């Protein structure tokens, strides 16, 4: 999958969020980080949109990838194109 317009929705204290950001940095994939800590309305909208209840939320464009484990699995399988 092509990593274009990558967006993360994260909490600053979440180790999985920080791992996802580090991985994207290591892969030299630019991303926009949206801190949703304390923003219950935004989190509720993401839960409704994705069905996932945990952070981070990882999107490539408008396509929901999943969370940190999903992103790591994609990277390990070589399924991320820059």
PDB file of N, CA and C in Angstrom:
ATOM      1  N   UNK A   1       0.849  -1.173   0.000  1.00  0.00           N
ATOM      2  CA  UNK A   1       0.000   0.000   0.000  1.00  0.00           C
ATOM      3  C   UNK A   1       0.894   1.235   0.000  1.00  0.00           C
ATOM      4  N   UNK A   2       0.494   2.216  -0.764  1.00  0.00           N
ATOM      5  CA  UNK A   2       1.276   3.445  -0.876  1.00  0.00           C
ATOM      6  C   UNK A   2       1.033   4.330   0.343  1.00  0.00           C
ATOM      7  N   UNK A   3       2.114   4.749   0.975  1.00  0.00           N
ATOM      8  CA  UNK A   3       2.045   5.592   2.167  1.00  0.00           C
ATOM      9  C   UNK A   3       2.005   7.060   1.758  1.00  0.00           C
ATOM     10  N   UNK A   4       0.826   7.519   1.411  1.00  0.00           N
ATOM     11  CA  UNK A   4       0.635   8.926   1.047  1.00  0.00           C
ATOM     12  C   UNK A   4      -0.343   9.560   2.019  1.00  0.00           C
ATOM     13  N   UNK A   5      -0.091  10.811   2.343  1.00  0.00           N
ATOM     14  CA  UNK A   5      -0.963  11.553   3.245  1.00  0.00           C
ATOM     15  C   UNK A   5      -1.234  10.751   4.514  1.00  0.00           C
ATOM     16  N   UNK A   6      -0.174  10.318   5.164  1.00  0.00           N
ATOM     17  CA  UNK A   6      -0.299   9.493   6.361  1.00  0.00           C
ATOM     18  C   UNK A   6      -0.718  10.372   7.533  1.00  0.00           C
ATOM     19  N   UNK A   7      -1.755   9.914   8.222  1.00  0.00           N
ATOM     20  CA  UNK A   7      -2.263  10.635   9.386  1.00  0.00           C
ATOM     21  C   UNK A   7      -2.349   9.668  10.558  1.00  0.00           C
ATOM     22  N   UNK A   8      -1.904  10.139  11.709  1.00  0.00           N
ATOM     23  CA  UNK A   8      -2.023   9.382  12.947  1.00  0.00           C
ATOM     24  C   UNK A   8      -2.884  10.176  13.912  1.00  0.00           C
ATOM     25  N   UNK A   9      -3.709   9.480  14.656  1.00  0.00           N
ATOM     26  CA  UNK A   9      -4.491  10.078  15.729  1.00  0.00           C
ATOM     27  C   UNK A   9      -4.005   9.389  16.993  1.00  0.00           C
ATOM     28  N   UNK A  10      -3.389  10.170  17.879  1.00  0.00           N
ATOM     29  CA  UNK A  10      -2.633   9.598  18.987  1.00  0.00           C
ATOM     30  C   UNK A  10      -2.903  10.300  20.306  1.00  0.00           C
ATOM     31  N   UNK A  11      -2.361   9.679  21.356  1.00  0.00           N
ATOM     32  CA  UNK A  11      -2.244  10.287  22.681  1.00  0.00           C
ATOM     33  C   UNK A  11      -0.761  10.429  22.974  1.00  0.00           C
ATOM     34  N   UNK A  12      -0.329  11.516  23.600  1.00  0.00           N
ATOM     35  CA  UNK A  12       1.103  11.727  23.825  1.00  0.00           C
ATOM     36  C   UNK A  12       1.740  10.707  24.772  1.00  0.00           C
ATOM     37  N   UNK A  13       0.974  10.105  25.668  1.00  0.00           N
ATOM     38  CA  UNK A  13       1.536   9.173  26.641  1.00  0.00           C
ATOM     39  C   UNK A  13       1.411   7.708  26.220  1.00  0.00           C
ATOM     40  N   UNK A  14       0.905   7.461  25.034  1.00  0.00           N
ATOM     41  CA  UNK A  14       0.651   6.093  24.580  1.00  0.00           C
ATOM     42  C   UNK A  14       1.921   5.478  23.973  1.00  0.00           C
ATOM     43  N   UNK A  15       2.428   4.373  24.545  1.00  0.00           N
ATOM     44  CA  UNK A  15       3.640   3.762  23.989  1.00  0.00           C
ATOM     45  C   UNK A  15       3.440   3.211  22.570  1.00  0.00           C
ATOM     46  N   UNK A  16       2.245   2.751  22.259  1.00  0.00           N
ATOM     47  CA  UNK A  16       1.979   2.244  20.911  1.00  0.00           C
ATOM     48  C   UNK A  16       1.958   3.385  19.893  1.00  0.00           C
ATOM     49  N   UNK A  17       1.445   4.529  20.305  1.00  0.00           N
ATOM     50  CA  UNK A  17       1.452   5.711  19.438  1.00  0.00           C
ATOM     51  C   UNK A  17       2.882   6.135  19.151  1.00  0.00           C
ATOM     52  N   UNK A  18       3.693   6.168  20.198  1.00  0.00           N
ATOM     53  CA  UNK A  18       5.089   6.572  20.038  1.00  0.00           C
ATOM     54  C   UNK A  18       5.860   5.570  19.184  1.00  0.00           C
ATOM     55  N   UNK A  19       5.548   4.290  19.322  1.00  0.00           N
ATOM     56  CA  UNK A  19       6.202   3.273  18.490  1.00  0.00           C
ATOM     57  C   UNK A  19       5.831   3.464  17.017  1.00  0.00           C
ATOM     58  N   UNK A  20       4.558   3.740  16.732  1.00  0.00           N
ATOM     59  CA  UNK A  20       4.121   3.950  15.350  1.00  0.00           C
ATOM     60  C   UNK A  20       4.824   5.165  14.748  1.00  0.00           C
ATOM     61  N   UNK A  21       4.954   6.238  15.513  1.00  0.00           N
ATOM     62  CA  UNK A  21       5.632   7.443  15.018  1.00  0.00           C
ATOM     63  C   UNK A  21       7.108   7.176  14.760  1.00  0.00           C
ATOM     64  N   UNK A  22       7.752   6.437  15.685  1.00  0.00           N
ATOM     65  CA  UNK A  22       9.169   6.087  15.495  1.00  0.00           C
ATOM     66  C   UNK A  22       9.363   5.252  14.234  1.00  0.00           C
ATOM     67  N   UNK A  23       8.470   4.283  14.013  1.00  0.00           N
ATOM     68  CA  UNK A  23       8.579   3.429  12.832  1.00  0.00           C
ATOM     69  C   UNK A  23       8.461   4.255  11.556  1.00  0.00           C
ATOM     70  N   UNK A  24       7.492   5.147  11.497  1.00  0.00           N
ATOM     71  CA  UNK A  24       7.340   5.983  10.311  1.00  0.00           C
ATOM     72  C   UNK A  24       8.557   6.878  10.111  1.00  0.00           C
ATOM     73  N   UNK A  25       9.099   7.400  11.204  1.00  0.00           N
ATOM     74  CA  UNK A  25      10.324   8.198  11.105  1.00  0.00           C
ATOM     75  C   UNK A  25      11.474   7.353  10.555  1.00  0.00           C
ATOM     76  N   UNK A  26      11.630   6.122  11.077  1.00  0.00           N
ATOM     77  CA  UNK A  26      12.695   5.233  10.607  1.00  0.00           C
ATOM     78  C   UNK A  26      12.541   4.905   9.119  1.00  0.00           C
ATOM     79  N   UNK A  27      11.301   4.762   8.675  1.00  0.00           N
ATOM     80  CA  UNK A  27      11.031   4.461   7.266  1.00  0.00           C
ATOM     81  C   UNK A  27      11.062   5.718   6.396  1.00  0.00           C
ATOM     82  N   UNK A  28      11.281   6.866   7.047  1.00  0.00           N
ATOM     83  CA  UNK A  28      11.309   8.168   6.369  1.00  0.00           C
ATOM     84  C   UNK A  28      10.010   8.442   5.626  1.00  0.00           C
ATOM     85  N   UNK A  29       8.905   8.113   6.287  1.00  0.00           N
ATOM     86  CA  UNK A  29       7.576   8.375   5.746  1.00  0.00           C
ATOM     87  C   UNK A  29       6.993   9.552   6.520  1.00  0.00           C
ATOM     88  N   UNK A  30       6.756  10.664   5.843  1.00  0.00           N
ATOM     89  CA  UNK A  30       6.182  11.815   6.547  1.00  0.00           C
ATOM     90  C   UNK A  30       4.740  11.531   6.976  1.00  0.00           C
ATOM     91  N   UNK A  31       4.370  12.110   8.103  1.00  0.00           N
ATOM     92  CA  UNK A  31       3.011  11.924   8.614  1.00  0.00           C
ATOM     93  C   UNK A  31       2.580  13.157   9.379  1.00  0.00           C
ATOM     94  N   UNK A  32       1.285  13.276   9.532  1.00  0.00           N
ATOM     95  CA  UNK A  32       0.704  14.331  10.360  1.00  0.00           C
ATOM     96  C   UNK A  32       0.151  13.655  11.601  1.00  0.00           C
ATOM     97  N   UNK A  33       0.540  14.160  12.757  1.00  0.00           N
ATOM     98  CA  UNK A  33       0.097  13.604  14.030  1.00  0.00           C
ATOM     99  C   UNK A  33      -0.992  14.495  14.617  1.00  0.00           C
ATOM    100  N   UNK A  34      -2.142  13.905  14.852  1.00  0.00           N
ATOM    101  CA  UNK A  34      -3.254  14.615  15.486  1.00  0.00           C
ATOM    102  C   UNK A  34      -3.375  14.110  16.919  1.00  0.00           C
ATOM    103  N   UNK A  35      -3.067  14.966  17.866  1.00  0.00           N
ATOM    104  CA  UNK A  35      -3.169  14.613  19.283  1.00  0.00           C
ATOM    105  C   UNK A  35      -4.637  14.728  19.689  1.00  0.00           C
ATOM    106  N   UNK A  36      -5.247  13.580  20.049  1.00  0.00           N
ATOM    107  CA  UNK A  36      -6.659  13.596  20.427  1.00  0.00           C
ATOM    108  C   UNK A  36      -6.850  13.372  21.929  1.00  0.00           C
ATOM    109  N   UNK A  37      -5.769  13.539  22.698  1.00  0.00           N
ATOM    110  CA  UNK A  37      -5.865  13.394  24.150  1.00  0.00           C
ATOM    111  C   UNK A  37      -6.895  14.374  24.700  1.00  0.00           C
ATOM    112  N   UNK A  38      -7.880  13.852  25.413  1.00  0.00           N
ATOM    113  CA  UNK A  38      -8.911  14.690  26.026  1.00  0.00           C
ATOM    114  C   UNK A  38      -9.972  15.190  25.058  1.00  0.00           C
ATOM    115  N   UNK A  39      -9.914  14.766  23.817  1.00  0.00           N
ATOM    116  CA  UNK A  39     -10.880  15.207  22.803  1.00  0.00           C
ATOM    117  C   UNK A  39     -11.866  14.060  22.549  1.00  0.00           C
ATOM    118  N   UNK A  40     -12.788  13.906  23.503  1.00  0.00           N
ATOM    119  CA  UNK A  40     -13.706  12.773  23.478  1.00  0.00           C
ATOM    120  C   UNK A  40     -14.579  12.720  22.230  1.00  0.00           C
ATOM    121  N   UNK A  41     -14.980  13.879  21.719  1.00  0.00           N
ATOM    122  CA  UNK A  41     -15.812  13.902  20.509  1.00  0.00           C
ATOM    123  C   UNK A  41     -15.047  13.361  19.303  1.00  0.00           C
ATOM    124  N   UNK A  42     -13.773  13.752  19.169  1.00  0.00           N
ATOM    125  CA  UNK A  42     -12.958  13.263  18.054  1.00  0.00           C
ATOM    126  C   UNK A  42     -12.724  11.758  18.179  1.00  0.00           C
ATOM    127  N   UNK A  43     -12.447  11.302  19.405  1.00  0.00           N
ATOM    128  CA  UNK A  43     -12.227   9.859  19.607  1.00  0.00           C
ATOM    129  C   UNK A  43     -13.505   9.088  19.301  1.00  0.00           C
ATOM    130  N   UNK A  44     -14.648   9.590  19.732  1.00  0.00           N
ATOM    131  CA  UNK A  44     -15.924   8.915  19.460  1.00  0.00           C
ATOM    132  C   UNK A  44     -16.182   8.825  17.953  1.00  0.00           C
ATOM    133  N   UNK A  45     -15.841   9.883  17.224  1.00  0.00           N
ATOM    134  CA  UNK A  45     -16.018   9.874  15.772  1.00  0.00           C
ATOM    135  C   UNK A  45     -15.100   8.838  15.120  1.00  0.00           C
ATOM    136  N   UNK A  46     -13.869   8.711  15.628  1.00  0.00           N
ATOM    137  CA  UNK A  46     -12.943   7.708  15.097  1.00  0.00           C
ATOM    138  C   UNK A  46     -13.417   6.293  15.405  1.00  0.00           C
ATOM    139  N   UNK A  47     -13.951   6.077  16.593  1.00  0.00           N
ATOM    140  CA  UNK A  47     -14.488   4.762  16.945  1.00  0.00           C
ATOM    141  C   UNK A  47     -15.638   4.413  16.010  1.00  0.00           C
ATOM    142  N   UNK A  48     -16.524   5.374  15.781  1.00  0.00           N
ATOM    143  CA  UNK A  48     -17.665   5.139  14.886  1.00  0.00           C
ATOM    144  C   UNK A  48     -17.192   4.857  13.460  1.00  0.00           C
ATOM    145  N   UNK A  49     -16.196   5.582  13.008  1.00  0.00           N
ATOM    146  CA  UNK A  49     -15.691   5.435  11.639  1.00  0.00           C
ATOM    147  C   UNK A  49     -14.936   4.122  11.428  1.00  0.00           C
ATOM    148  N   UNK A  50     -14.164   3.701  12.445  1.00  0.00           N
ATOM    149  CA  UNK A  50     -13.264   2.568  12.260  1.00  0.00           C
ATOM    150  C   UNK A  50     -13.673   1.290  12.994  1.00  0.00           C
ATOM    151  N   UNK A  51     -14.431   1.434  14.052  1.00  0.00           N
ATOM    152  CA  UNK A  51     -14.761   0.294  14.889  1.00  0.00           C
ATOM    153  C   UNK A  51     -13.670  -0.035  15.896  1.00  0.00           C
ATOM    154  N   UNK A  52     -12.555   0.666  15.831  1.00  0.00           N
ATOM    155  CA  UNK A  52     -11.426   0.449  16.746  1.00  0.00           C
ATOM    156  C   UNK A  52     -11.560   1.392  17.935  1.00  0.00           C
ATOM    157  N   UNK A  53     -11.295   0.882  19.133  1.00  0.00           N
ATOM    158  CA  UNK A  53     -11.458   1.706  20.339  1.00  0.00           C
ATOM    159  C   UNK A  53     -10.144   2.186  20.934  1.00  0.00           C
ATOM    160  N   UNK A  54      -9.011   1.751  20.375  1.00  0.00           N
ATOM    161  CA  UNK A  54      -7.717   2.110  20.952  1.00  0.00           C
ATOM    162  C   UNK A  54      -6.905   2.982  19.995  1.00  0.00           C
ATOM    163  N   UNK A  55      -6.027   3.808  20.582  1.00  0.00           N
ATOM    164  CA  UNK A  55      -5.083   4.604  19.807  1.00  0.00           C
ATOM    165  C   UNK A  55      -3.827   3.788  19.599  1.00  0.00           C
ATOM    166  N   UNK A  56      -3.049   4.044  18.568  1.00  0.00           N
ATOM    167  CA  UNK A  56      -3.245   5.059  17.532  1.00  0.00           C
ATOM    168  C   UNK A  56      -4.185   4.572  16.432  1.00  0.00           C
ATOM    169  N   UNK A  57      -4.729   5.522  15.727  1.00  0.00           N
ATOM    170  CA  UNK A  57      -5.481   5.275  14.503  1.00  0.00           C
ATOM    171  C   UNK A  57      -4.545   5.685  13.371  1.00  0.00           C
ATOM    172  N   UNK A  58      -4.284   4.784  12.442  1.00  0.00           N
ATOM    173  CA  UNK A  58      -3.345   5.044  11.359  1.00  0.00           C
ATOM    174  C   UNK A  58      -4.111   5.030  10.039  1.00  0.00           C
ATOM    175  N   UNK A  59      -3.972   6.117   9.292  1.00  0.00           N
ATOM    176  CA  UNK A  59      -4.623   6.243   7.988  1.00  0.00           C
ATOM    177  C   UNK A  59      -3.577   6.526   6.921  1.00  0.00           C
ATOM    178  N   UNK A  60      -3.697   5.862   5.783  1.00  0.00           N
ATOM    179  CA  UNK A  60      -2.960   6.215   4.571  1.00  0.00           C
ATOM    180  C   UNK A  60      -3.999   6.844   3.664  1.00  0.00           C
ATOM    181  N   UNK A  61      -3.953   8.162   3.538  1.00  0.00           N
ATOM    182  CA  UNK A  61      -5.017   8.862   2.833  1.00  0.00           C
ATOM    183  C   UNK A  61      -6.307   8.672   3.625  1.00  0.00           C
ATOM    184  N   UNK A  62      -7.360   8.238   2.945  1.00  0.00           N
ATOM    185  CA  UNK A  62      -8.634   7.983   3.621  1.00  0.00           C
ATOM    186  C   UNK A  62      -8.789   6.528   4.029  1.00  0.00           C
ATOM    187  N   UNK A  63      -7.765   5.706   3.753  1.00  0.00           N
ATOM    188  CA  UNK A  63      -7.841   4.277   4.050  1.00  0.00           C
ATOM    189  C   UNK A  63      -7.329   4.015   5.466  1.00  0.00           C
ATOM    190  N   UNK A  64      -8.177   3.431   6.305  1.00  0.00           N
ATOM    191  CA  UNK A  64      -7.807   3.104   7.678  1.00  0.00           C
ATOM    192  C   UNK A  64      -6.945   1.852   7.676  1.00  0.00           C
ATOM    193  N   UNK A  65      -5.725   1.962   8.191  1.00  0.00           N
ATOM    194  CA  UNK A  65      -4.783   0.849   8.252  1.00  0.00           C
ATOM    195  C   UNK A  65      -5.025   0.010   9.496  1.00  0.00           C
ATOM    196  N   UNK A  66      -5.295   0.663  10.610  1.00  0.00           N
ATOM    197  CA  UNK A  66      -5.455  -0.011  11.894  1.00  0.00           C
ATOM    198  C   UNK A  66      -4.636   0.709  12.934  1.00  0.00           C
ATOM    199  N   UNK A  67      -4.069  -0.056  13.860  1.00  0.00           N
ATOM    200  CA  UNK A  67      -3.260   0.516  14.921  1.00  0.00           C
ATOM    201  C   UNK A  67      -1.785   0.235  14.711  1.00  0.00           C
ATOM    202  N   UNK A  68      -1.045   0.347  15.788  1.00  0.00           N
ATOM    203  CA  UNK A  68       0.406   0.176  15.734  1.00  0.00           C
ATOM    204  C   UNK A  68       0.792  -1.222  15.263  1.00  0.00           C
ATOM    205  N   UNK A  69       0.171  -2.250  15.821  1.00  0.00           N
ATOM    206  CA  UNK A  69       0.522  -3.620  15.434  1.00  0.00           C
ATOM    207  C   UNK A  69       0.279  -3.860  13.949  1.00  0.00           C
ATOM    208  N   UNK A  70      -0.788  -3.287  13.422  1.00  0.00           N
ATOM    209  CA  UNK A  70      -1.092  -3.433  11.991  1.00  0.00           C
ATOM    210  C   UNK A  70      -0.030  -2.740  11.142  1.00  0.00           C
ATOM    211  N   UNK A  71       0.386  -1.554  11.570  1.00  0.00           N
ATOM    212  CA  UNK A  71       1.422  -0.815  10.850  1.00  0.00           C
ATOM    213  C   UNK A  71       2.749  -1.577  10.881  1.00  0.00           C
ATOM    214  N   UNK A  72       3.121  -2.105  12.052  1.00  0.00           N
ATOM    215  CA  UNK A  72       4.360  -2.869  12.174  1.00  0.00           C
ATOM    216  C   UNK A  72       4.310  -4.109  11.272  1.00  0.00           C
ATOM    217  N   UNK A  73       3.191  -4.817  11.274  1.00  0.00           N
ATOM    218  CA  UNK A  73       3.054  -6.015  10.443  1.00  0.00           C
ATOM    219  C   UNK A  73       3.195  -5.677   8.964  1.00  0.00           C
ATOM    220  N   UNK A  74       2.602  -4.564   8.543  1.00  0.00           N
ATOM    221  CA  UNK A  74       2.733  -4.137   7.153  1.00  0.00           C
ATOM    222  C   UNK A  74       4.189  -3.844   6.801  1.00  0.00           C
ATOM    223  N   UNK A  75       4.873  -3.163   7.706  1.00  0.00           N
ATOM    224  CA  UNK A  75       6.281  -2.818   7.461  1.00  0.00           C
ATOM    225  C   UNK A  75       7.137  -4.078   7.397  1.00  0.00           C
ATOM    226  N   UNK A  76       6.923  -5.011   8.316  1.00  0.00           N
ATOM    227  CA  UNK A  76       7.709  -6.244   8.327  1.00  0.00           C
ATOM    228  C   UNK A  76       7.456  -7.102   7.100  1.00  0.00           C
ATOM    229  N   UNK A  77       6.231  -7.041   6.569  1.00  0.00           N
ATOM    230  CA  UNK A  77       5.896  -7.814   5.366  1.00  0.00           C
ATOM    231  C   UNK A  77       6.329  -7.109   4.084  1.00  0.00           C
ATOM    232  N   UNK A  78       6.803  -5.866   4.226  1.00  0.00           N
ATOM    233  CA  UNK A  78       7.222  -5.098   3.051  1.00  0.00           C
ATOM    234  C   UNK A  78       6.035  -4.572   2.240  1.00  0.00           C
ATOM    235  N   UNK A  79       4.910  -4.391   2.922  1.00  0.00           N
ATOM    236  CA  UNK A  79       3.695  -3.957   2.238  1.00  0.00           C
ATOM    237  C   UNK A  79       3.488  -2.445   2.208  1.00  0.00           C
ATOM    238  N   UNK A  80       4.488  -1.682   2.616  1.00  0.00           N
ATOM    239  CA  UNK A  80       4.373  -0.219   2.596  1.00  0.00           C
ATOM    240  C   UNK A  80       5.267   0.330   1.502  1.00  0.00           C
ATOM    241  N   UNK A  81       4.662   1.062   0.576  1.00  0.00           N
ATOM    242  CA  UNK A  81       5.417   1.732  -0.482  1.00  0.00           C
ATOM    243  C   UNK A  81       5.490   3.205  -0.157  1.00  0.00           C
ATOM    244  N   UNK A  82       6.674   3.766  -0.363  1.00  0.00           N
ATOM    245  CA  UNK A  82       6.831   5.211  -0.126  1.00  0.00           C
ATOM    246  C   UNK A  82       6.265   5.989  -1.275  1.00  0.00           C
TER     247      UNK A  82
END
